[in-house]
XYZ file of C-alpha atoms in Angstrom:
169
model
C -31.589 25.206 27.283
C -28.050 24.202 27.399
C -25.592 23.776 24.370
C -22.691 21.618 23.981
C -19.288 23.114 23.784
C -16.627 22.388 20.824
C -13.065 22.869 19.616
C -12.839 22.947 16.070
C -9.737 22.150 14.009
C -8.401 23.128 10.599
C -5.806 21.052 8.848
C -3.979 22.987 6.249
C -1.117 21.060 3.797
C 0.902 22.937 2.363
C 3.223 21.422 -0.284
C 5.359 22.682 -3.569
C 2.410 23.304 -5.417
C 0.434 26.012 -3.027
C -0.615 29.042 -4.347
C -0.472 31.356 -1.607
C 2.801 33.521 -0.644
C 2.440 32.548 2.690
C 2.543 28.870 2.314
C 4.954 28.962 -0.199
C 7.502 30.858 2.527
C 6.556 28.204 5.544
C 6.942 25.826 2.980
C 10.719 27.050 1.733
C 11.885 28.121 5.378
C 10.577 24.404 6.889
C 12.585 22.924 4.199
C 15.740 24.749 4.574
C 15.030 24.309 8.527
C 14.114 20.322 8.292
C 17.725 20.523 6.082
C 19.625 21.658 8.781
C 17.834 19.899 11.650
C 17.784 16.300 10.496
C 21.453 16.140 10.736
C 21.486 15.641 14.361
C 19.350 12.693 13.568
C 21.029 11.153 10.651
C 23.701 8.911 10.493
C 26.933 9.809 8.003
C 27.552 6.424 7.208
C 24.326 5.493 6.207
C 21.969 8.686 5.536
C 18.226 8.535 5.008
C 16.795 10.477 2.754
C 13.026 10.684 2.796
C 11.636 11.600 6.630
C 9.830 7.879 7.173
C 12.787 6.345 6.272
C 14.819 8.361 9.086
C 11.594 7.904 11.591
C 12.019 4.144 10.792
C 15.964 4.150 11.691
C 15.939 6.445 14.605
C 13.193 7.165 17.376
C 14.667 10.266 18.161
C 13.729 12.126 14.380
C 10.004 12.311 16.258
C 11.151 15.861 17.581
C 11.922 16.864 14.126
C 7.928 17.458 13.560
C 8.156 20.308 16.236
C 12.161 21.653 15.271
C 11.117 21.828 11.704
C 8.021 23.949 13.155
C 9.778 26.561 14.731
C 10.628 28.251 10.744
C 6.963 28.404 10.699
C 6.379 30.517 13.813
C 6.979 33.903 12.290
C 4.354 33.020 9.543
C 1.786 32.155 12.070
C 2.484 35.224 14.223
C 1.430 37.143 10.814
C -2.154 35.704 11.149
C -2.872 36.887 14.500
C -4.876 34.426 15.580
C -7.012 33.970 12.615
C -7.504 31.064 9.903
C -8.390 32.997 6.658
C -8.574 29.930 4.916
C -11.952 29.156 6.728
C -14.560 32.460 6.575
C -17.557 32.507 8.132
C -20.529 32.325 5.932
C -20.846 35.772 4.912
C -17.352 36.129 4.508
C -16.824 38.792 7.170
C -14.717 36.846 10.398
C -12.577 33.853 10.091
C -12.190 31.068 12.568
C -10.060 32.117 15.429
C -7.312 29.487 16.302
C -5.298 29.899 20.228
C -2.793 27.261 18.949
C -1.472 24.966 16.039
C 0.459 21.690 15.670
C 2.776 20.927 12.634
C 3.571 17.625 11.405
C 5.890 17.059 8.807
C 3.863 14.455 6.192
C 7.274 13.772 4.241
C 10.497 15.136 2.843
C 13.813 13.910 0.936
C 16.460 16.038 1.471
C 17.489 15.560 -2.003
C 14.047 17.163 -3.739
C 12.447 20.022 -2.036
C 9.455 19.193 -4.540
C 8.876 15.851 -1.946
C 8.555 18.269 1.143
C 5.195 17.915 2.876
C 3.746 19.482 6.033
C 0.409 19.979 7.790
C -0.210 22.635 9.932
C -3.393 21.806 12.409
C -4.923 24.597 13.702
C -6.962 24.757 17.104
C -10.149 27.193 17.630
C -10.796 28.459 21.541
C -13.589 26.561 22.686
C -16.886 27.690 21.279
C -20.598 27.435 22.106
C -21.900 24.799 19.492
C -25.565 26.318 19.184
C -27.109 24.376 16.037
C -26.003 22.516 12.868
C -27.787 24.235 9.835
C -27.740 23.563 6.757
C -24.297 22.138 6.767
C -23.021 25.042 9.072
C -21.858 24.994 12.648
C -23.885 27.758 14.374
C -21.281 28.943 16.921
C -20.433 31.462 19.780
C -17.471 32.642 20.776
C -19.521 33.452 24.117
C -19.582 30.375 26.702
C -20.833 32.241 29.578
C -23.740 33.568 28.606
C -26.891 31.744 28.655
C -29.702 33.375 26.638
C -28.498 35.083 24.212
C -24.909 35.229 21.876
C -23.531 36.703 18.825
C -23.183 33.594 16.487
C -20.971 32.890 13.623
C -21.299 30.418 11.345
C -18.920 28.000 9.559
C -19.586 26.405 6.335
C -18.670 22.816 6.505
C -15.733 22.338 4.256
C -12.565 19.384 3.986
C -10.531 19.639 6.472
C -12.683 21.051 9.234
C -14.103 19.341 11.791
C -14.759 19.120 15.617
C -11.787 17.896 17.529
C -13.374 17.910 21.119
C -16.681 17.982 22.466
C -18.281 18.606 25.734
C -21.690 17.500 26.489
C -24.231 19.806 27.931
C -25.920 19.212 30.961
C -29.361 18.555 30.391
């Protein structure tokens, strides 16, 4: 029997009100960097405030998403290649991510209260054995064919499959 193979992804936002010490540093440092990076894409004569509106004036502001990111780097270094925000249904492992994408949702450079990110992380590819009982049944372990050490993720917001590759049957 053959099994599909997956990439799941976990969006996290993280915004003035999150509760955890980690967000709440990517969230001041991205601010502080977004601060200091938009000025290459703003004009002095007439400034945007908010992030859309400075998207809608220039083009350019699009690399801000991935400047702004690098403040967040450090932070996802700590986690070492693990999202603890998703365990596995006993609690014990945590979805393993190989790479993440942030996006800046919105900001005004006057109110750090308005700044907004997402942070989307990527899983390696994984061995999608069964859904159960609202669970992806996975393994780590692509090679193998008849037997793998499975984990299992609780479906949950924010979690889902961003690339699948059909068996062969």
């Amino acid at each position: 029997m053959k099994f599909s193979k997956i990439r799941l992804a976990y969006r996290m936002v993280i915004d003035n009100t999150s509760g955890i010490v980690w967000q709440q540093y990517v969230f001041e440092d991205t601010f502080r960097e977004y601060l200091m990076q938009q000025q290459a894409y703003n004009s002095k004569e007439n400034p945007q405030f908010t992030f859309r509106d400075l998207l809608y004036h220039n083009d350019k502001a699009e690399k801000l998403h991935f400047l702004t990111g690098i403040a967040a780097e450090p932070y996802i270094s700590q986690l070492k290649g693990n999202i603890y925000n998703v365990p596995d249904a006993l609690g014990n492992n945590y979805l393993p991510f190989i790479n993440y994408k942030l996006d800046i949702i919105n900001t005004d450079i006057r109110d750090s209260t308005k700044h907004k990110i997402g942070i989307t992380f990527y899983s390696p590819v994984v061995r999608l054995i069964d859904l159960i009982d609202r669970h992806y049944l996975v393994s780590v372990n692509t090679e193998t064919v008849s037997a793998w050490e499975t984990l299992s993720f609780p479906f949950q917001e924010n979690l889902a499959i961003c690339y699948f590759e059909k068996a062969d049957y």
